[in-house]
Tab-separated table of C-alpha atoms and ligand atoms in Angstrom:
chain	number	residue	atom	x	y	z
A	26	UNK	CA	-28.870	-4.019	-13.272
A	27	UNK	CA	-25.807	-4.388	-11.133
A	28	UNK	CA	-24.468	-7.909	-10.969
A	29	UNK	CA	-24.594	-9.842	-7.666
A	30	UNK	CA	-21.813	-8.762	-5.305
A	31	UNK	CA	-18.867	-10.948	-4.478
A	32	UNK	CA	-17.827	-11.906	-0.966
A	33	UNK	CA	-14.621	-13.305	0.508
A	34	UNK	CA	-15.167	-16.963	1.352
A	35	UNK	CA	-13.245	-17.017	4.642
A	36	UNK	CA	-11.490	-14.918	7.236
A	37	UNK	CA	-8.160	-16.190	5.950
A	38	UNK	CA	-9.100	-15.141	2.428
A	39	UNK	CA	-10.014	-11.651	3.545
A	40	UNK	CA	-6.872	-11.194	5.603
A	41	UNK	CA	-4.679	-12.393	2.759
A	42	UNK	CA	-6.443	-10.058	0.335
A	43	UNK	CA	-6.399	-7.002	2.599
A	44	UNK	CA	-2.864	-7.676	3.792
A	45	UNK	CA	-1.949	-8.310	0.159
A	46	UNK	CA	-3.258	-4.875	-0.689
A	47	UNK	CA	-1.447	-3.290	2.230
A	48	UNK	CA	1.853	-5.096	1.770
A	49	UNK	CA	3.486	-3.799	-1.369
A	50	UNK	CA	6.311	-1.721	-2.706
A	51	UNK	CA	5.528	0.723	0.085
A	52	UNK	CA	6.585	-1.806	2.708
A	53	UNK	CA	9.484	-3.535	1.078
A	54	UNK	CA	10.972	-0.587	-0.731
A	55	UNK	CA	9.516	2.637	0.643
A	56	UNK	CA	9.635	1.967	4.349
A	57	UNK	CA	13.176	0.548	4.664
A	58	UNK	CA	14.736	3.186	2.434
A	59	UNK	CA	12.967	6.001	4.281
A	60	UNK	CA	14.025	4.510	7.595
A	61	UNK	CA	17.579	4.296	6.287
A	62	UNK	CA	17.724	7.977	5.431
A	63	UNK	CA	15.704	9.302	8.369
A	64	UNK	CA	17.352	8.133	11.533
A	65	UNK	CA	16.763	4.368	11.446
A	66	UNK	CA	14.942	3.207	14.542
A	67	UNK	CA	13.725	6.734	15.251
A	68	UNK	CA	11.765	6.732	12.001
A	69	UNK	CA	10.579	3.244	12.857
A	70	UNK	CA	9.180	4.480	16.176
A	71	UNK	CA	7.380	7.462	14.623
A	72	UNK	CA	6.001	5.159	11.951
A	73	UNK	CA	4.792	2.556	14.453
A	74	UNK	CA	3.155	5.227	16.564
A	75	UNK	CA	1.322	6.741	13.597
A	76	UNK	CA	0.335	3.341	12.234
A	77	UNK	CA	-1.403	2.313	15.451
A	78	UNK	CA	-2.877	5.648	16.510
A	79	UNK	CA	-3.878	7.111	13.143
A	80	UNK	CA	-3.791	4.580	10.370
A	81	UNK	CA	-5.544	1.748	12.237
A	82	UNK	CA	-8.531	3.911	13.266
A	83	UNK	CA	-8.774	5.264	9.722
A	84	UNK	CA	-8.617	1.720	8.348
A	85	UNK	CA	-11.460	0.734	10.672
A	86	UNK	CA	-13.538	3.673	9.436
A	87	UNK	CA	-13.248	2.399	5.875
A	88	UNK	CA	-13.872	-1.247	6.731
A	89	UNK	CA	-16.967	-0.518	8.823
A	90	UNK	CA	-18.553	1.852	6.317
A	91	UNK	CA	-17.806	-0.588	3.526
A	92	UNK	CA	-19.282	-3.601	5.213
A	93	UNK	CA	-22.360	-1.717	6.297
A	94	UNK	CA	-23.122	-0.374	2.852
A	95	UNK	CA	-22.053	-3.496	0.922
A	96	UNK	CA	-21.140	-1.096	-1.832
A	97	UNK	CA	-18.360	0.960	-3.381
A	98	UNK	CA	-17.182	4.162	-1.691
A	99	UNK	CA	-19.344	6.517	-3.739
A	100	UNK	CA	-22.627	4.880	-2.896
A	101	UNK	CA	-21.491	3.921	0.626
A	102	UNK	CA	-20.748	7.514	1.627
A	103	UNK	CA	-24.054	8.578	0.116
A	104	UNK	CA	-25.906	5.844	1.992
A	105	UNK	CA	-24.705	6.903	5.419
A	106	UNK	CA	-25.478	10.595	4.826
A	107	UNK	CA	-28.653	11.977	6.377
A	108	UNK	CA	-29.276	14.819	3.921
A	109	UNK	CA	-28.726	15.972	0.350
A	110	UNK	CA	-25.750	18.211	0.915
A	111	UNK	CA	-23.818	15.559	2.819
A	112	UNK	CA	-24.834	12.982	0.239
A	113	UNK	CA	-23.290	15.068	-2.546
A	114	UNK	CA	-20.109	15.733	-0.589
A	115	UNK	CA	-19.847	12.025	0.269
A	116	UNK	CA	-20.400	10.960	-3.333
A	117	UNK	CA	-17.836	13.554	-4.466
A	118	UNK	CA	-15.282	12.258	-1.978
A	119	UNK	CA	-15.821	8.730	-3.283
A	120	UNK	CA	-15.359	9.851	-6.881
A	121	UNK	CA	-12.145	11.741	-6.072
A	122	UNK	CA	-10.969	8.633	-4.228
A	123	UNK	CA	-11.448	6.433	-7.263
A	124	UNK	CA	-9.658	8.907	-9.501
A	125	UNK	CA	-6.746	9.052	-7.042
A	126	UNK	CA	-6.675	5.230	-6.851
A	127	UNK	CA	-6.415	5.107	-10.649
A	128	UNK	CA	-3.545	7.605	-10.691
A	129	UNK	CA	-1.743	5.692	-7.963
A	130	UNK	CA	-2.031	2.580	-10.112
A	131	UNK	CA	-0.677	4.501	-13.098
A	132	UNK	CA	2.688	5.132	-11.431
A	133	UNK	CA	2.673	1.923	-9.397
A	134	UNK	CA	2.440	-0.158	-12.578
A	135	UNK	CA	5.551	1.580	-13.923
A	136	UNK	CA	7.600	0.772	-10.826
A	137	UNK	CA	6.222	-2.764	-10.668
A	138	UNK	CA	7.244	-3.179	-14.310
A	139	UNK	CA	10.846	-2.394	-13.337
A	140	UNK	CA	10.692	-5.100	-10.691
A	141	UNK	CA	9.428	-7.602	-13.228
A	142	UNK	CA	12.151	-6.610	-15.691
A	143	UNK	CA	14.871	-7.063	-13.052
A	144	UNK	CA	13.406	-10.436	-12.169
A	145	UNK	CA	13.683	-11.570	-15.798
A	146	UNK	CA	17.173	-10.092	-16.007
A	147	UNK	CA	18.299	-12.620	-13.415
A	148	UNK	CA	17.116	-15.368	-15.762
A	149	UNK	CA	18.832	-13.895	-18.835
A	150	UNK	CA	21.995	-13.520	-16.733
A	151	UNK	CA	21.813	-17.161	-15.888
A	152	UNK	CA	21.440	-18.017	-19.570
A	153	UNK	CA	24.426	-15.812	-20.373
A	154	UNK	CA	22.375	-13.406	-22.498
A	155	UNK	CA	24.222	-10.214	-21.606
A	156	UNK	CA	22.615	-7.933	-24.178
A	157	UNK	CA	19.120	-8.913	-23.066
A	158	UNK	CA	20.045	-8.340	-19.426
A	159	UNK	CA	21.334	-4.892	-20.288
A	160	UNK	CA	18.094	-3.952	-22.013
A	161	UNK	CA	16.086	-5.297	-19.088
A	162	UNK	CA	18.003	-3.332	-16.460
A	163	UNK	CA	18.724	-0.092	-18.349
A	164	UNK	CA	16.261	2.742	-18.078
A	165	UNK	CA	14.644	3.155	-21.488
A	166	UNK	CA	11.231	4.121	-22.777
A	167	UNK	CA	10.788	0.823	-24.604
A	168	UNK	CA	11.682	-1.268	-21.554
A	169	UNK	CA	9.491	0.835	-19.270
A	170	UNK	CA	6.532	0.680	-21.636
A	171	UNK	CA	6.704	-3.053	-22.326
A	172	UNK	CA	6.910	-4.016	-18.651
A	173	UNK	CA	4.282	-1.556	-17.507
A	174	UNK	CA	1.956	-3.124	-20.078
A	175	UNK	CA	2.779	-6.678	-19.005
A	176	UNK	CA	2.178	-5.784	-15.379
A	177	UNK	CA	-1.125	-4.069	-16.176
A	178	UNK	CA	-2.191	-7.123	-18.163
A	179	UNK	CA	-1.526	-9.350	-15.132
A	180	UNK	CA	-3.521	-7.001	-12.902
A	181	UNK	CA	-6.397	-6.873	-15.383
A	182	UNK	CA	-6.349	-10.665	-15.717
A	183	UNK	CA	-6.765	-11.222	-11.987
A	184	UNK	CA	-9.382	-8.523	-11.424
A	185	UNK	CA	-11.513	-9.726	-14.309
A	186	UNK	CA	-11.932	-13.021	-12.429
A	187	UNK	CA	-13.811	-11.295	-9.611
A	188	UNK	CA	-13.588	-11.302	-5.835
A	189	UNK	CA	-13.268	-14.981	-4.901
A	190	UNK	CA	-11.724	-16.418	-8.051
A	191	UNK	CA	-9.463	-13.450	-8.685
A	192	UNK	CA	-8.569	-11.336	-5.664
A	193	UNK	CA	-8.940	-13.941	-2.934
A	194	UNK	CA	-7.487	-16.886	-4.809
A	195	UNK	CA	-4.393	-15.037	-5.993
A	196	UNK	CA	-3.757	-13.203	-2.732
A	197	UNK	CA	-3.977	-16.456	-0.761
A	198	UNK	CA	-1.466	-18.052	-3.108
A	199	UNK	CA	0.969	-15.196	-3.412
A	200	UNK	CA	1.105	-13.850	0.145
A	201	UNK	CA	2.538	-16.997	1.793
A	202	UNK	CA	5.081	-17.162	-1.037
A	203	UNK	CA	6.009	-13.564	-0.369
A	204	UNK	CA	6.523	-14.155	3.331
A	205	UNK	CA	8.625	-17.239	2.694
A	206	UNK	CA	10.928	-15.542	0.199
A	207	UNK	CA	11.295	-12.517	2.471
A	208	UNK	CA	12.289	-14.623	5.476
A	209	UNK	CA	14.780	-16.660	3.418
A	210	UNK	CA	16.382	-13.507	2.060
A	211	UNK	CA	16.655	-11.904	5.502
A	212	UNK	CA	18.356	-14.991	6.911
A	213	UNK	CA	20.758	-15.146	4.009
A	214	UNK	CA	21.697	-11.465	4.027
A	215	UNK	CA	22.267	-11.455	7.780
A	216	UNK	CA	25.008	-14.049	7.354
A	217	UNK	CA	27.035	-11.786	5.039
A	218	UNK	CA	29.914	-9.520	6.059
A	219	UNK	CA	28.840	-6.008	6.911
A	220	UNK	CA	25.235	-6.921	7.727
A	221	UNK	CA	25.646	-6.177	11.427
A	222	UNK	CA	26.575	-2.575	10.727
A	223	UNK	CA	23.274	-2.217	8.850
A	224	UNK	CA	21.403	-3.756	11.774
A	225	UNK	CA	23.026	-1.276	14.097
A	226	UNK	CA	21.907	1.663	11.956
A	227	UNK	CA	18.398	0.227	11.760
A	228	UNK	CA	17.995	-0.500	15.435
A	229	UNK	CA	19.809	2.380	17.147
A	230	UNK	CA	17.598	5.452	16.938
A	231	UNK	CA	19.056	8.761	15.838
A	232	UNK	CA	16.500	11.068	17.437
A	233	UNK	CA	17.935	14.231	16.002
A	234	UNK	CA	17.011	13.027	12.552
A	235	UNK	CA	13.593	11.816	13.661
A	236	UNK	CA	12.624	15.252	14.909
A	237	UNK	CA	13.671	16.912	11.679
A	238	UNK	CA	10.884	18.960	10.117
A	239	UNK	CA	9.041	17.120	7.411
A	240	UNK	CA	9.730	13.721	8.892
A	241	UNK	CA	6.344	13.304	10.506
A	242	UNK	CA	4.466	14.192	7.370
A	243	UNK	CA	6.582	11.687	5.455
A	244	UNK	CA	5.922	9.017	8.055
A	245	UNK	CA	2.204	9.812	7.942
A	246	UNK	CA	2.180	9.579	4.157
A	247	UNK	CA	4.088	6.310	4.404
A	248	UNK	CA	1.632	4.867	6.923
A	249	UNK	CA	-1.407	5.883	4.850
A	250	UNK	CA	0.149	4.585	1.673
A	251	UNK	CA	1.172	1.385	3.327
A	252	UNK	CA	-2.305	0.610	4.617
A	253	UNK	CA	-3.875	1.592	1.260
A	254	UNK	CA	-6.023	4.245	2.937
A	255	UNK	CA	-8.066	7.153	1.707
A	256	UNK	CA	-9.046	6.059	-1.769
A	257	UNK	CA	-11.730	3.495	-0.963
A	258	UNK	CA	-9.603	0.380	-1.440
A	259	UNK	CA	-10.135	-0.830	2.094
A	260	UNK	CA	-13.736	0.307	1.990
A	261	UNK	CA	-14.420	-1.889	-1.008
A	262	UNK	CA	-12.561	-4.850	0.530
A	263	UNK	CA	-14.581	-4.260	3.708
A	264	UNK	CA	-17.742	-4.431	1.645
A	265	UNK	CA	-16.815	-7.986	0.639
A	266	UNK	CA	-16.397	-9.217	4.244
A	267	UNK	CA	-19.049	-11.454	5.663
A	268	UNK	CA	-21.344	-10.052	8.370
A	269	UNK	CA	-20.132	-12.740	10.758
A	270	UNK	CA	-16.641	-11.291	11.029
A	271	UNK	CA	-15.449	-9.323	14.012
A	272	UNK	CA	-14.211	-6.201	12.250
A	273	UNK	CA	-11.910	-4.644	14.889
A	274	UNK	CA	-10.060	-7.948	15.150
A	275	UNK	CA	-9.594	-8.574	11.437
A	276	UNK	CA	-8.654	-4.918	10.879
A	277	UNK	CA	-6.113	-5.224	13.679
A	278	UNK	CA	-4.645	-8.367	12.130
A	279	UNK	CA	-4.280	-6.664	8.768
A	280	UNK	CA	-2.510	-3.700	10.398
A	281	UNK	CA	-0.201	-6.049	12.279
A	282	UNK	CA	0.736	-8.067	9.205
A	283	UNK	CA	1.409	-4.868	7.295
A	284	UNK	CA	3.649	-3.419	9.977
A	285	UNK	CA	5.475	-6.687	10.604
A	286	UNK	CA	6.326	-7.070	6.934
A	287	UNK	CA	7.590	-3.483	6.711
A	288	UNK	CA	9.760	-4.017	9.786
A	289	UNK	CA	10.962	-7.366	8.447
A	290	UNK	CA	11.850	-5.782	5.111
A	291	UNK	CA	13.994	-3.333	7.071
A	292	UNK	CA	15.987	-6.314	8.308
A	293	UNK	CA	16.675	-7.129	4.688
A	294	UNK	CA	17.282	-3.791	2.999
A	295	UNK	CA	19.422	-1.979	5.578
A	296	UNK	CA	21.831	-4.856	6.220
A	297	UNK	CA	22.007	-5.434	2.449
A	298	UNK	CA	23.083	-1.831	1.941
A	299	UNK	CA	25.932	-2.207	4.353
A	300	UNK	CA	26.922	-5.545	2.878
A	301	UNK	CA	27.138	-3.683	-0.416
A	302	UNK	CA	29.254	-0.963	1.205
A	303	UNK	CA	31.477	-3.642	2.633
A	304	UNK	CA	32.071	-5.089	-0.811
A	305	UNK	CA	32.976	-1.738	-2.312
A	306	UNK	CA	29.655	-0.427	-3.651
A	307	UNK	CA	29.063	3.281	-3.125
A	308	UNK	CA	26.037	3.845	-0.879
A	309	UNK	CA	26.719	7.366	0.319
A	310	UNK	CA	26.677	10.475	-1.838
A	311	UNK	CA	29.649	12.823	-1.844
A	312	UNK	CA	27.917	14.863	0.854
A	313	UNK	CA	27.774	11.874	3.183
A	314	UNK	CA	24.026	11.310	2.851
A	315	UNK	CA	22.620	7.971	1.836
A	316	UNK	CA	22.107	7.481	-1.868
A	317	UNK	CA	18.693	8.801	-2.746
A	318	UNK	CA	15.717	6.691	-1.913
A	319	UNK	CA	14.371	5.978	-5.353
A	320	UNK	CA	17.605	4.754	-6.891
A	321	UNK	CA	18.708	2.630	-3.969
A	322	UNK	CA	17.035	-0.592	-5.014
A	323	UNK	CA	17.964	-0.318	-8.657
A	324	UNK	CA	21.568	0.726	-8.162
A	325	UNK	CA	22.883	-0.524	-4.846
A	326	UNK	CA	21.211	-3.911	-4.708
A	327	UNK	CA	21.983	-5.059	-8.273
A	328	UNK	CA	25.629	-4.122	-7.715
A	329	UNK	CA	25.601	-6.119	-4.539
A	330	UNK	CA	24.063	-9.102	-6.320
A	331	UNK	CA	26.661	-8.777	-9.092
A	332	UNK	CA	29.484	-8.923	-6.595
A	333	UNK	CA	28.111	-12.187	-5.234
A	334	UNK	CA	28.602	-14.215	-8.411
A	335	UNK	CA	26.236	-17.095	-9.118
A	336	UNK	CA	24.593	-16.938	-5.694
A	337	UNK	CA	23.880	-13.276	-6.455
A	338	UNK	CA	21.825	-14.218	-9.503
A	339	UNK	CA	19.675	-16.516	-7.373
A	340	UNK	CA	19.227	-13.892	-4.676
A	341	UNK	CA	18.405	-11.273	-7.280
A	342	UNK	CA	15.794	-13.556	-8.811
A	343	UNK	CA	14.117	-14.205	-5.464
A	344	UNK	CA	14.278	-10.566	-4.413
A	345	UNK	CA	12.715	-9.085	-7.548
A	346	UNK	CA	10.190	-11.909	-7.725
A	347	UNK	CA	9.192	-10.997	-4.186
A	348	UNK	CA	8.821	-7.352	-5.173
A	349	UNK	CA	6.716	-8.287	-8.183
A	350	UNK	CA	4.209	-10.364	-6.245
A	351	UNK	CA	4.021	-7.770	-3.483
A	352	UNK	CA	3.176	-5.221	-6.162
A	353	UNK	CA	0.617	-7.452	-7.847
A	354	UNK	CA	-1.491	-8.141	-4.758
A	355	UNK	CA	-1.535	-4.352	-4.230
A	356	UNK	CA	-2.234	-3.266	-7.785
A	357	UNK	CA	-5.301	-5.503	-8.000
A	358	UNK	CA	-6.739	-3.706	-4.983
A	359	UNK	CA	-6.259	-0.339	-6.691
A	360	UNK	CA	-7.940	-1.434	-9.905
A	361	UNK	CA	-10.874	-2.902	-7.980
A	362	UNK	CA	-11.840	0.599	-6.763
A	363	UNK	CA	-12.906	2.136	-10.104
A	364	UNK	CA	-14.047	-1.267	-11.359
A	365	UNK	CA	-16.446	-1.924	-8.467
A	366	UNK	CA	-17.895	1.563	-8.877
A	367	UNK	CA	-18.467	1.107	-12.599
A	368	UNK	CA	-20.060	-2.311	-12.141
A	369	UNK	CA	-22.351	-1.226	-9.345
A	370	UNK	CA	-23.316	2.271	-10.388
A	371	UNK	CA	-23.480	1.856	-14.123
A	372	UNK	CA	-24.562	-1.759	-14.448
A	373	UNK	CA	-21.599	-2.707	-16.662
A	374	UNK	CA	-20.409	-6.333	-16.606
A	375	UNK	CA	-17.091	-7.004	-14.868
A	376	UNK	CA	-14.973	-8.046	-17.846
A	377	UNK	CA	-15.661	-5.055	-20.120
A	378	UNK	CA	-15.395	-2.685	-17.141
A	379	UNK	CA	-11.982	-4.096	-16.201
A	380	UNK	CA	-10.714	-3.959	-19.772
A	381	UNK	CA	-11.754	-0.379	-20.464
A	382	UNK	CA	-10.544	0.974	-17.119
A	383	UNK	CA	-7.305	-1.020	-17.284
A	384	UNK	CA	-6.599	0.290	-20.789
A	385	UNK	CA	-7.314	3.875	-19.736
A	386	UNK	CA	-4.938	3.636	-16.792
A	387	UNK	CA	-2.256	2.091	-19.024
A	388	UNK	CA	-2.699	5.093	-21.307
A	389	UNK	CA	-2.134	7.456	-18.392
A	390	UNK	CA	0.999	5.475	-17.461
A	391	UNK	CA	2.223	5.858	-21.036
A	392	UNK	CA	1.760	9.631	-20.850
A	393	UNK	CA	3.751	9.641	-17.602
A	394	UNK	CA	6.505	7.601	-19.247
A	395	UNK	CA	6.645	10.022	-22.170
A	396	UNK	CA	7.098	12.951	-19.761
A	397	UNK	CA	8.897	11.088	-17.069
A	398	UNK	CA	10.943	13.915	-15.558
A	399	UNK	CA	7.995	16.252	-15.261
A	400	UNK	CA	5.209	13.877	-14.284
A	401	UNK	CA	6.450	10.859	-12.362
A	402	UNK	CA	7.400	12.584	-9.108
A	403	UNK	CA	4.514	15.009	-9.398
A	404	UNK	CA	1.862	12.305	-9.653
A	405	UNK	CA	3.357	10.482	-6.673
A	406	UNK	CA	3.444	13.604	-4.510
A	407	UNK	CA	-0.053	14.798	-5.401
A	408	UNK	CA	-1.678	11.416	-4.889
A	409	UNK	CA	0.157	10.017	-1.896
A	410	UNK	CA	1.434	12.964	0.080
A	411	UNK	CA	-1.606	15.202	-0.259
A	412	UNK	CA	-4.688	13.409	-1.561
A	413	UNK	CA	-4.506	10.279	0.573
A	414	UNK	CA	-4.324	11.938	4.016
A	415	UNK	CA	-6.965	14.499	3.032
A	416	UNK	CA	-9.332	11.847	1.745
A	417	UNK	CA	-8.606	9.793	4.866
A	418	UNK	CA	-9.635	12.878	6.815
A	419	UNK	CA	-12.981	12.895	4.999
A	420	UNK	CA	-13.563	9.204	5.692
A	421	UNK	CA	-12.951	9.841	9.399
A	422	UNK	CA	-15.420	12.730	9.407
A	423	UNK	CA	-18.050	10.593	7.720
A	424	UNK	CA	-17.540	7.680	10.125
A	425	UNK	CA	-17.302	9.952	13.158
A	426	UNK	CA	-19.780	12.761	12.586
A	427	UNK	CA	-22.054	12.112	9.634
A	428	UNK	CA	-22.970	8.504	10.205
A	429	UNK	CA	-25.465	7.895	12.978
A	430	UNK	CA	-23.718	6.342	15.974
A	431	UNK	CA	-26.470	3.764	16.598
A	432	UNK	CA	-26.262	2.314	13.097
A	433	UNK	CA	-22.513	2.201	13.419
A	434	UNK	CA	-22.772	0.274	16.671
A	435	UNK	CA	-25.282	-2.117	15.136
A	436	UNK	CA	-22.871	-2.781	12.310
A	437	UNK	CA	-20.073	-3.625	14.729
A	438	UNK	CA	-22.381	-5.853	16.810
A	439	UNK	CA	-22.938	-8.150	13.855
A	440	UNK	CA	-19.651	-9.958	14.311
A	441	UNK	CA	-19.156	-9.149	17.985
A	442	UNK	CA	-22.262	-9.005	20.168
A	443	UNK	CA	-20.524	-7.469	23.187
A	444	UNK	CA	-18.620	-4.821	21.303
A	445	UNK	CA	-20.005	-1.886	23.313
A	446	UNK	CA	-18.139	-3.133	26.358
A	447	UNK	CA	-14.873	-3.499	24.504
A	448	UNK	CA	-11.850	-1.248	24.668
A	449	UNK	CA	-12.306	-0.638	20.965
A	450	UNK	CA	-15.718	0.976	21.441
A	451	UNK	CA	-14.431	3.050	24.344
A	452	UNK	CA	-11.590	4.516	22.336
A	453	UNK	CA	-12.271	4.381	18.647
A	454	UNK	CA	-15.345	6.646	18.239
A	455	UNK	CA	-13.560	9.549	19.931
A	456	UNK	CA	-10.493	8.807	17.909
A	457	UNK	CA	-12.112	9.007	14.487
A	458	UNK	CA	-14.184	12.013	15.519
A	459	UNK	CA	-11.539	14.228	17.016
A	460	UNK	CA	-8.059	12.852	17.245
A	461	UNK	CA	-7.562	11.530	13.709
A	462	UNK	CA	-8.957	14.500	11.770
A	463	UNK	CA	-7.195	16.974	14.023
A	464	UNK	CA	-3.810	15.314	13.824
A	465	UNK	CA	-4.079	14.837	10.072
A	466	UNK	CA	-4.817	18.538	9.686
A	467	UNK	CA	-2.021	19.577	12.033
A	468	UNK	CA	0.570	17.469	10.298
A	469	UNK	CA	-0.709	18.767	7.032
A	470	UNK	CA	-0.580	22.390	8.050
A	471	UNK	CA	2.936	21.921	9.309
A	472	UNK	CA	4.000	20.423	5.983
A	473	UNK	CA	2.532	23.383	4.079
A	474	UNK	CA	4.422	25.839	6.239
A	475	UNK	CA	7.772	24.360	5.350
B	14	LIG	N1	-0.298	-0.357	0.309
B	14	LIG	C1	0.383	-0.684	-0.887
B	14	LIG	C2	1.889	-0.607	-0.660
B	14	LIG	O1	2.341	-0.484	0.426
B	14	LIG	C3	-0.017	0.166	-2.042
B	14	LIG	C4	-1.482	0.319	-2.216
B	14	LIG	C5	-2.393	-0.639	-2.526
B	14	LIG	C6	-2.193	1.502	-2.151
B	14	LIG	N2	-3.646	-0.096	-2.642
B	14	LIG	C7	-3.538	1.218	-2.422
B	14	LIG	C8	-1.789	2.762	-1.868
B	14	LIG	C9	-4.478	2.216	-2.396
B	14	LIG	C10	-2.729	3.750	-1.855
B	14	LIG	C11	-4.060	3.484	-2.090
B	14	LIG	O2	2.646	-0.674	-1.596
């Protein structure tokens, strides 16, 4: 039989866990670097608009279905379906979601491993161990493999402790630490020469760039990735929320925290780039474009830190530590998706389920590392640019059309008796039914035409 289900012990615990899932490499690395190369504030505006109008309603769809079903995505989508055909499609969507979540973790663990390696490199620098630092910061199969495995082991360790002792406890510890180190870094970087130029680029919109084709689909992908949507992560976290909670409010808080941290990270990364430029580091390619997104953090920032002497080592340590914990509170939420399904649907105990699934995903990561050029970018594009919005589309259809409106309303009433008079109930049902699916499809169609 399935083991008893976990539940978050408090509203704070849930918000830390869900915001911990949402806030990750996507916010602190992806968002600022995309903003930097796509018109600064203009990208920010498109992103904010999509986050509130599309991602928040889609997040609510997952949270509400999850809490109602008190189950993983596969059985939740089946539960709310009125007939056999819809039940099969729902179950299928859930299964695809958990496969996509596992693939996302397989590349995420590789990137997170790099962060961890750079964090340790600051320590070996401090100890004067140059050769070790070189190994830690140079791109090699051995380095990549070792740190991917260490990071997966950390993720497995936390998830095997369960919802309250693992996810909630670690998210509540790590998230405040993350916020503190981010704020300290922003303050420090803003005092350096050149930072104001970065601020200017970040805050003055370049609308020509923002209307460039392909930008909206990127911003949509970024918003979905950032809120961990489409693969059942938020659905499973929703299923661990107590019935007393007011879902639209907690979902709104999670969205706000996520967006604020992305915006705050922009205040760190863009000024830092221009500080680097100011101290002689190349940040533009020969063609005048910004250095490509994926290498920015591992080339520009370390050079900047190097040029800062001893203080640079400290800043580097804090920065990559911050990236590592942001990644960890996200990776646990990815692993929980296949794990919860296996526990609940196949009656396996948590520890063996976590071990077997964790090892399988590490194996997939190893295959990606062995064929890095061919697979790394491909897996990212297939999972985040295409699968996530399309699966998000399915979740909206299930919340909007398949699920009976009365049961949905009852679910929302649990934590908020007057919800049918609220603005949320006036707007949201129409949103998930029509607006969200339509816009997702439109943006998608446009991206295929390019
Ligand atoms: N949102 C996280 C980030 O911004 C990543 C993440 C966690 C995620 N869980 C997810 C992405 C599930 C997609 C699906 O880095």
